[in-house]
Coordinates of C-alpha atoms and ligand atoms in Angstrom, one line a residue:
M85 CA -40.9 -9.6 -89.6
E86 CA -43.1 -6.8 -88.0
G87 CA -45.8 -5.9 -90.3
A88 CA -45.5 -9.4 -92.0
G89 CA -48.3 -10.8 -94.5
G90 CA -49.7 -14.7 -94.9
G91 CA -52.0 -13.4 -91.1
N92 CA -55.6 -15.1 -91.3
S93 CA -57.4 -13.0 -90.1
L94 CA -61.6 -13.3 -90.3
P95 CA -63.5 -11.4 -88.9
S96 CA -63.0 -10.8 -85.8
T97 CA -66.0 -10.2 -82.7
S98 CA -64.4 -7.5 -81.0
G99 CA -63.5 -5.0 -83.7
A100 CA -64.8 -4.6 -87.4
D101 CA -60.7 -3.8 -88.2
A102 CA -60.2 -7.3 -87.4
V103 CA -57.2 -5.3 -84.9
K104 CA -58.3 -5.0 -81.9
R105 CA -58.6 -7.6 -78.7
R106 CA -59.7 -7.0 -75.4
V107 CA -56.2 -8.6 -73.6
S108 CA -56.6 -9.6 -70.2
Y109 CA -53.2 -9.5 -68.1
F110 CA -53.2 -12.1 -65.2
Y111 CA -50.5 -10.6 -62.3
D112 CA -49.4 -11.5 -58.8
P113 CA -47.0 -8.8 -57.3
D114 CA -45.7 -12.1 -55.2
V115 CA -44.8 -14.0 -58.1
G116 CA -40.9 -12.2 -58.6
N117 CA -40.3 -12.9 -54.7
Y118 CA -39.9 -16.7 -55.3
Y119 CA -36.5 -18.7 -55.3
Y120 CA -35.9 -22.4 -55.8
G121 CA -32.2 -21.6 -54.6
L122 CA -28.6 -20.3 -55.7
G123 CA -27.1 -21.5 -58.9
H124 CA -30.5 -22.4 -59.7
P125 CA -31.5 -21.2 -63.4
M126 CA -35.6 -20.7 -63.2
K127 CA -35.8 -16.9 -61.5
P128 CA -39.2 -15.8 -61.3
H129 CA -37.9 -11.9 -60.8
R130 CA -38.5 -12.3 -64.5
I131 CA -41.8 -11.9 -64.2
R132 CA -41.6 -8.9 -61.9
M133 CA -38.6 -7.5 -64.5
T134 CA -41.3 -8.3 -67.5
H135 CA -44.1 -6.3 -65.4
S136 CA -41.9 -3.5 -64.4
L137 CA -41.2 -3.1 -68.2
L138 CA -44.9 -3.0 -69.4
E139 CA -46.1 -0.6 -66.4
K140 CA -43.2 1.5 -67.8
Y141 CA -44.1 1.7 -71.2
G142 CA -47.6 2.2 -70.5
L143 CA -48.7 -0.6 -71.5
L144 CA -50.9 -2.4 -68.4
D145 CA -52.9 1.0 -69.3
R146 CA -54.4 -0.7 -72.3
M147 CA -55.2 -4.3 -70.3
K148 CA -57.4 -5.4 -68.3
V149 CA -54.9 -6.0 -65.0
I150 CA -56.2 -8.6 -62.5
H151 CA -54.5 -9.8 -59.0
P152 CA -55.8 -13.6 -59.6
Q153 CA -56.7 -16.1 -57.1
L154 CA -54.8 -18.9 -55.7
A155 CA -55.6 -22.1 -56.9
R156 CA -57.0 -24.1 -53.8
D157 CA -55.9 -27.9 -52.9
R158 CA -59.0 -29.5 -54.8
D159 CA -58.6 -27.3 -58.1
L160 CA -54.5 -29.0 -58.2
C161 CA -56.5 -32.1 -57.7
A162 CA -58.2 -32.2 -60.9
F163 CA -55.2 -33.2 -62.6
H164 CA -52.8 -34.4 -59.8
T165 CA -52.9 -36.6 -56.9
D166 CA -54.5 -36.1 -53.5
D167 CA -51.1 -37.8 -52.3
Y168 CA -48.7 -35.4 -54.4
V169 CA -50.3 -32.8 -53.6
A170 CA -50.6 -33.1 -49.9
F171 CA -47.2 -33.7 -50.5
L172 CA -46.7 -30.3 -51.8
Q173 CA -49.1 -28.4 -49.2
S174 CA -46.7 -29.9 -46.5
A175 CA -43.0 -29.8 -48.4
K176 CA -40.6 -27.7 -46.5
P177 CA -37.0 -27.2 -47.3
E178 CA -36.1 -27.6 -43.6
T179 CA -38.5 -31.0 -42.9
L180 CA -37.6 -32.8 -46.1
T181 CA -35.2 -35.6 -44.8
N182 CA -36.8 -38.4 -45.9
P183 CA -34.9 -39.8 -49.4
C184 CA -37.7 -41.9 -50.8
V185 CA -40.3 -39.6 -50.5
A186 CA -37.9 -37.1 -52.4
R187 CA -37.9 -39.9 -54.6
R188 CA -41.9 -41.2 -55.2
F189 CA -42.4 -37.1 -56.0
N190 CA -39.1 -36.7 -58.6
I191 CA -38.0 -34.1 -55.4
T192 CA -34.0 -33.4 -57.6
D193 CA -31.6 -30.4 -58.0
D194 CA -34.0 -29.7 -61.4
C195 CA -37.0 -29.6 -58.7
P196 CA -35.8 -28.7 -54.8
V197 CA -38.4 -28.0 -52.3
F198 CA -37.7 -23.7 -51.4
Y199 CA -39.4 -22.1 -48.8
R200 CA -43.0 -21.1 -49.4
L201 CA -42.9 -24.0 -52.8
F202 CA -46.9 -24.4 -52.3
E203 CA -47.6 -21.3 -52.4
F204 CA -45.9 -20.5 -55.9
C205 CA -47.6 -23.7 -57.2
Q206 CA -50.7 -22.0 -55.7
T207 CA -49.7 -18.5 -57.4
Y208 CA -49.4 -19.2 -60.6
T209 CA -52.0 -21.8 -61.2
G210 CA -54.3 -20.5 -60.1
A211 CA -53.4 -17.0 -62.7
S212 CA -53.6 -19.9 -65.4
V213 CA -57.1 -21.0 -64.3
D214 CA -58.0 -17.7 -63.9
A215 CA -57.3 -17.0 -67.3
A216 CA -59.0 -20.0 -68.2
K217 CA -62.3 -18.3 -66.7
E218 CA -61.8 -15.4 -67.9
L219 CA -62.0 -17.0 -71.7
N220 CA -64.9 -19.0 -71.0
R221 CA -66.8 -15.8 -69.3
C222 CA -66.6 -14.3 -73.1
N223 CA -64.5 -11.6 -71.0
A224 CA -61.6 -11.0 -73.0
D225 CA -59.8 -12.3 -76.3
I226 CA -56.5 -12.7 -75.0
V227 CA -55.5 -13.7 -72.0
I228 CA -51.3 -13.3 -70.2
N229 CA -50.5 -14.9 -67.6
W230 CA -46.3 -14.9 -67.3
S231 CA -45.7 -17.2 -64.1
G232 CA -47.5 -19.8 -65.9
G233 CA -46.7 -22.4 -69.1
L234 CA -45.0 -25.4 -66.2
H235 CA -45.3 -28.0 -69.2
H236 CA -43.5 -30.8 -67.5
A237 CA -45.4 -31.9 -64.3
K238 CA -46.5 -34.6 -64.4
R239 CA -49.7 -35.9 -62.1
S240 CA -47.7 -37.6 -59.3
E241 CA -43.8 -35.9 -60.3
A242 CA -41.8 -33.0 -60.2
S243 CA -40.0 -32.7 -63.4
G244 CA -37.5 -29.5 -65.2
F245 CA -38.3 -26.6 -62.9
C246 CA -42.3 -27.7 -62.7
Y247 CA -44.7 -28.7 -59.8
V248 CA -47.7 -28.4 -60.5
N249 CA -49.2 -28.5 -64.3
D250 CA -51.1 -25.0 -64.8
I251 CA -51.6 -25.5 -68.8
V252 CA -53.6 -29.4 -68.3
L253 CA -55.2 -27.3 -65.5
A254 CA -56.3 -24.1 -67.3
I255 CA -57.2 -26.9 -70.4
L256 CA -59.2 -28.6 -68.3
K257 CA -60.9 -25.3 -67.2
L258 CA -61.6 -24.2 -70.7
L259 CA -63.3 -28.1 -71.4
E260 CA -65.1 -28.0 -68.3
N261 CA -68.1 -25.8 -69.2
H262 CA -69.6 -28.8 -70.6
D263 CA -70.4 -31.2 -68.1
V264 CA -70.5 -29.4 -65.0
S265 CA -74.4 -27.2 -65.7
P266 CA -77.2 -30.3 -65.7
L267 CA -75.7 -31.2 -61.9
L268 CA -77.3 -27.8 -60.4
V269 CA -80.5 -28.4 -61.9
P270 CA -82.5 -30.5 -59.4
S271 CA -81.7 -28.4 -56.5
L272 CA -83.9 -25.6 -57.8
L273 CA -87.3 -27.6 -58.2
S274 CA -89.1 -28.6 -56.2
S275 CA -92.6 -30.9 -56.5
S276 CA -91.4 -34.4 -57.6
F277 CA -93.6 -34.9 -61.2
H278 CA -93.2 -31.0 -61.9
R279 CA -89.7 -32.1 -61.1
S280 CA -88.8 -34.5 -63.3
F281 CA -90.9 -33.2 -66.4
C282 CA -88.8 -29.8 -65.6
V283 CA -86.0 -31.6 -64.9
S284 CA -86.1 -33.1 -68.0
V285 CA -87.1 -30.8 -70.3
F286 CA -83.9 -28.2 -69.0
H287 CA -81.4 -31.1 -69.1
S288 CA -82.3 -31.4 -73.2
L289 CA -81.8 -27.6 -73.2
L290 CA -79.0 -27.2 -71.6
L291 CA -77.3 -30.3 -73.2
I292 CA -78.4 -28.2 -76.5
C293 CA -76.7 -25.0 -75.0
S294 CA -73.7 -26.6 -73.6
F295 CA -73.2 -28.2 -77.3
L296 CA -73.3 -24.2 -78.2
I297 CA -71.4 -22.9 -75.6
C298 CA -68.5 -24.7 -74.2
L299 CA -65.3 -25.2 -75.9
Q300 CA -65.0 -28.5 -77.4
R301 CA -61.4 -28.8 -78.5
V302 CA -58.4 -26.8 -77.4
L303 CA -54.8 -26.5 -79.3
Y304 CA -52.5 -26.5 -77.1
V305 CA -48.6 -25.0 -79.3
D306 CA -45.5 -25.4 -77.2
I307 CA -42.6 -23.1 -78.6
D308 CA -40.3 -23.4 -75.5
I309 CA -37.4 -25.2 -76.4
H310 CA -38.1 -28.8 -74.2
H311 CA -40.7 -30.8 -75.3
G312 CA -43.8 -29.7 -73.8
D313 CA -44.2 -33.9 -72.3
G314 CA -46.4 -33.5 -69.4
V315 CA -49.6 -31.5 -71.3
E316 CA -48.5 -34.0 -73.9
E317 CA -49.1 -37.1 -71.9
A318 CA -52.4 -35.9 -69.9
F319 CA -54.2 -36.0 -73.3
L320 CA -52.3 -38.2 -74.9
T321 CA -55.6 -40.5 -75.8
T322 CA -58.2 -37.5 -76.3
D323 CA -59.6 -36.2 -79.5
R324 CA -60.3 -33.0 -77.6
V325 CA -56.9 -31.6 -77.3
M326 CA -54.6 -32.0 -79.4
T327 CA -51.0 -30.6 -78.7
V328 CA -48.4 -29.3 -80.8
S329 CA -44.4 -29.4 -79.5
F330 CA -41.4 -27.4 -81.1
H331 CA -38.2 -28.5 -79.6
K332 CA -34.8 -29.1 -79.7
F333 CA -34.6 -33.2 -80.2
G334 CA -31.2 -35.0 -79.4
E335 CA -29.6 -35.4 -76.1
Y336 CA -31.4 -32.8 -74.5
F337 CA -34.1 -32.7 -71.4
P338 CA -37.0 -34.3 -71.5
G339 CA -35.5 -36.7 -74.3
T340 CA -38.9 -37.2 -75.7
G341 CA -40.8 -35.8 -78.5
H342 CA -39.9 -37.7 -81.7
I343 CA -42.0 -37.4 -84.7
L344 CA -43.4 -40.3 -85.2
D345 CA -45.4 -39.6 -81.2
N346 CA -48.5 -38.8 -82.6
G347 CA -51.0 -40.2 -79.8
Y348 CA -53.0 -43.3 -79.0
G349 CA -56.4 -44.6 -79.3
K350 CA -58.4 -41.6 -80.1
G351 CA -55.9 -38.7 -79.5
K352 CA -54.0 -40.7 -82.4
Y353 CA -52.3 -37.9 -84.3
Y354 CA -54.2 -35.4 -82.6
A355 CA -50.3 -35.3 -80.6
V356 CA -47.4 -33.6 -82.9
N357 CA -44.3 -33.6 -82.5
V358 CA -41.2 -31.5 -84.0
P359 CA -38.3 -32.1 -83.9
L360 CA -35.5 -29.1 -84.7
N361 CA -31.7 -28.9 -84.4
D362 CA -29.3 -26.4 -82.8
G363 CA -28.6 -22.9 -84.2
I364 CA -32.7 -22.3 -85.7
D365 CA -32.8 -19.7 -87.3
D366 CA -36.5 -17.0 -87.9
E367 CA -36.8 -18.4 -91.2
S368 CA -36.5 -21.7 -90.7
Y369 CA -38.3 -21.9 -87.9
H370 CA -41.7 -20.3 -89.5
Y371 CA -40.7 -22.2 -92.4
L372 CA -42.1 -24.6 -90.3
F373 CA -44.4 -22.5 -88.1
K374 CA -46.4 -21.6 -90.4
P375 CA -47.8 -24.4 -92.6
I376 CA -47.8 -26.3 -89.9
I377 CA -50.2 -24.1 -87.5
A378 CA -52.4 -22.8 -90.7
K379 CA -53.0 -27.2 -91.4
V380 CA -53.6 -27.5 -87.5
M381 CA -55.5 -24.8 -87.6
E382 CA -58.2 -26.1 -91.0
V383 CA -58.1 -29.7 -89.6
F384 CA -59.0 -29.2 -86.0
N385 CA -59.9 -25.7 -86.0
P386 CA -60.2 -25.5 -81.9
D387 CA -62.7 -22.9 -80.2
A388 CA -59.6 -22.0 -78.2
V389 CA -56.1 -21.5 -78.7
V390 CA -53.0 -21.5 -75.7
L391 CA -50.1 -21.1 -76.4
Q392 CA -46.4 -22.0 -74.3
C393 CA -44.3 -19.4 -74.9
G394 CA -40.8 -20.9 -73.5
A395 CA -38.0 -18.1 -74.2
D396 CA -35.5 -20.5 -73.9
S397 CA -36.2 -20.7 -77.5
L398 CA -34.5 -17.3 -77.8
S399 CA -30.9 -16.5 -79.4
G400 CA -28.4 -16.1 -76.6
D401 CA -30.2 -18.7 -73.8
R402 CA -28.5 -20.0 -70.7
L403 CA -30.1 -23.7 -71.3
G404 CA -31.2 -22.9 -75.2
C405 CA -29.4 -23.2 -78.5
F406 CA -31.4 -22.2 -80.8
N407 CA -30.9 -18.4 -82.9
L408 CA -35.0 -16.9 -82.7
S409 CA -35.2 -13.2 -82.0
V410 CA -37.2 -11.9 -80.6
K411 CA -39.2 -10.6 -83.5
G412 CA -38.9 -14.4 -84.6
H413 CA -40.6 -15.4 -81.5
A414 CA -43.6 -13.1 -80.9
E415 CA -44.2 -13.8 -84.3
C416 CA -45.5 -17.0 -83.7
V417 CA -47.7 -14.7 -81.6
R418 CA -48.8 -12.7 -83.9
Y419 CA -49.7 -15.6 -86.6
L420 CA -51.9 -17.3 -83.7
R421 CA -53.7 -14.1 -82.7
S422 CA -54.7 -13.8 -86.8
F423 CA -56.5 -16.6 -86.5
N424 CA -59.3 -14.8 -84.3
V425 CA -59.6 -18.0 -81.4
P426 CA -60.2 -17.0 -78.3
L427 CA -56.2 -16.9 -77.0
M428 CA -54.2 -17.6 -73.9
L429 CA -50.7 -16.7 -73.8
L430 CA -48.5 -18.6 -71.0
G431 CA -44.7 -17.3 -70.2
G432 CA -42.1 -21.4 -69.5
G433 CA -38.5 -21.7 -70.2
G434 CA -36.2 -18.7 -70.2
Y435 CA -33.3 -18.0 -68.4
T436 CA -31.2 -14.9 -69.9
L437 CA -33.6 -13.1 -68.1
R438 CA -33.1 -9.6 -70.0
N439 CA -34.0 -11.6 -73.2
V440 CA -37.3 -13.3 -71.1
A441 CA -38.8 -9.7 -70.3
R442 CA -37.5 -7.7 -73.7
C443 CA -39.7 -11.1 -75.6
W444 CA -43.2 -11.1 -73.1
C445 CA -43.3 -7.4 -73.2
Y446 CA -42.6 -7.6 -77.3
E447 CA -45.4 -10.3 -77.3
V448 CA -47.9 -8.5 -75.2
Y449 CA -47.1 -5.8 -77.8
W450 CA -48.0 -8.2 -80.1
S451 CA -51.2 -8.8 -78.4
L452 CA -53.0 -5.5 -78.5
H453 CA -51.2 -4.2 -81.8
V454 CA -49.7 -1.2 -81.2
E455 CA -46.5 0.7 -81.7
V456 CA -43.5 0.1 -80.1
N457 CA -40.5 2.0 -79.0
D458 CA -37.5 0.2 -79.4
K459 CA -35.6 2.6 -76.7
M460 CA -36.9 0.8 -73.2
P461 CA -37.8 3.6 -71.1
D462 CA -35.8 4.5 -67.7
H463 CA -37.7 1.8 -64.3
E464 CA -35.8 -0.2 -62.0
Y465 CA -34.6 -2.6 -64.3
L466 CA -32.9 -0.7 -67.1
G467 CA -29.2 -1.4 -65.7
Y468 CA -30.1 -5.1 -67.3
Y469 CA -30.4 -4.0 -70.3
G470 CA -27.4 -2.3 -71.4
P471 CA -25.4 -1.3 -73.4
D472 CA -28.1 -1.0 -75.7
Y473 CA -31.3 -0.5 -74.0
N474 CA -33.4 -2.1 -76.7
I475 CA -36.1 -3.9 -77.1
H476 CA -34.5 -6.3 -79.9
V477 CA -31.0 -7.3 -80.0
A478 CA -29.1 -9.1 -82.3
T479 CA -28.7 -13.1 -82.4
S480 CA -25.8 -14.9 -82.6
N481 CA -23.3 -16.1 -86.3
M482 CA -24.1 -19.6 -85.2
E483 CA -24.6 -23.0 -87.3
N484 CA -28.1 -23.3 -88.2
K485 CA -27.9 -27.5 -88.0
N486 CA -31.6 -27.4 -89.6
S487 CA -30.6 -28.1 -93.4
R488 CA -33.4 -27.4 -96.0
K489 CA -33.8 -31.5 -96.8
S490 CA -34.1 -32.0 -93.1
L491 CA -36.7 -29.2 -92.5
D492 CA -38.4 -30.6 -95.5
D493 CA -38.8 -34.2 -94.4
I494 CA -40.1 -32.6 -91.3
K495 CA -42.6 -31.1 -93.1
A496 CA -44.2 -33.6 -95.1
K497 CA -44.1 -36.3 -92.5
I498 CA -46.0 -33.8 -90.6
L499 CA -48.4 -31.8 -92.9
D500 CA -49.4 -35.9 -94.0
N501 CA -49.8 -37.1 -90.6
L502 CA -52.6 -34.0 -90.7
Ligands
V1D217 F1 -27.8 -26.0 -64.9 C1 -28.6 -26.2 -63.9 C2 -28.5 -25.9 -62.9 C3 -29.0 -26.5 -61.8 C4 -30.2 -27.0 -62.0 C5 -30.8 -27.1 -63.2 C6 -29.9 -26.8 -63.9 C7 -30.9 -28.1 -65.1 C8 -30.0 -27.3 -66.7 N1 -30.8 -27.9 -67.8 N2 -31.2 -28.7 -65.1 C9 -31.6 -29.0 -66.8 C10 -32.2 -29.5 -67.4 N3 -32.9 -31.3 -66.3 C11 -31.4 -32.0 -67.3 C12 -31.1 -33.4 -66.1 C13 -30.7 -33.4 -64.9 N4 -30.2 -34.7 -65.2 C14 -29.3 -35.4 -64.5 C15 -30.8 -34.4 -66.2 O1 -31.0 -32.6 -68.0 C16 -34.0 -29.6 -66.6 C17 -34.4 -28.2 -68.2 C18 -35.3 -27.8 -67.6 C19 -35.9 -27.3 -68.6 C20 -37.9 -26.6 -68.3 C21 -38.8 -25.7 -69.0 O2 -37.8 -24.9 -69.3 O3 -38.7 -26.7 -70.1 C22 -39.3 -24.7 -68.3 N5 -40.9 -24.9 -69.2 O4 -41.4 -24.3 -68.3 C23 -40.9 -24.5 -67.4 C24 -39.8 -24.4 -67.5
CA218 CA1 -41.6 -27.0 -77.1

């Protein structure tokens, strides 16, 4: 897969060779300490494993490494309701005694209240929102936050291991440039005639400028094995955000993401769902991914792309049932990067920890476009990667339940809608 053609390198703004990109990587050293509880498959420790691998490979020296700010309550309220944010803020494992409250906010075994839950939400969300600001300021071509990508969280409900939807908040931040600046102008001017004249001239100029500089359209692509329901729902009625999710469909969490679900009102045809079956391999996946994404890029022409890189679509995942290799997964990153549009990479699911770290580390390689040494350097967590200690591991011989006919039908239907 590596070095495969079929990319879409357009002239780059940051390098004539259309290869080099400025990459900013967001990491809070505390994130690996959060713990969902005994027996829970979601383990933030995988973010620390990935970071340690990146460090020992020398990749941190090739990126701008940023310690993100914690998101504030009012940042979260840009999407979530005040009462849900207040609940998260006060929730403690020892005080959650009222079953009605737990039911109201969907606090279940999937989404338990654990020690310092709110700080965890602030940490991963702060990193995604700061990553969006970094793109808005044109400080980077690619921004990365492996602790983000919690795509199931709803406006006033936790779901599928997700509490705050950092993706929705990051996309809102990307789209925000547009609206806020004119509000700042009146306070800058004093005399009243002068002021009203200047204000209207200034407003017109700002309006023109904001159309030139603001992000009008954001594309969201989701390669986690689960449907990206929370993000799709948030933007279901707008034509400024297109959501595209590839996922296992049929008796699988969360149960949404039918191919015929494609948005409402102004958002009709701006939600794309690609339902897949067990055992899909790299070749079948890209038989759909590439033509669908190529058409989306052509017709939607986004100003920025947010890619949720859930690693539970990898072969051998503890909760997943796909058969993608690390190269096949990373090929999605390589392909999207080749369009030379500002790109945000986020984490998501991924429950076989050693493969998550392998995959996200390799995706940083692809972001930077540097050589990869398959043999891992010695580091704190090397023991996880035995007996081979390589980045790349074999996929399985499981059956691919996606026939060529079913893939052709899905492709035809989706390309037709687009
Ligand atoms: F196996 C478990 C052990 C403990 C707690 C939960 C689970 C578990 C496994 N799979 N929970 C699930 C899924 N939930 C259900 C519902 C519970 N039943 C009553 C139905 O099947 C949730 C899977 C969430 C996947 C999250 C994600 O990978 O998409 C993700 N993306 O970003 C962050 C996480
Ligand atoms: Ca998905």
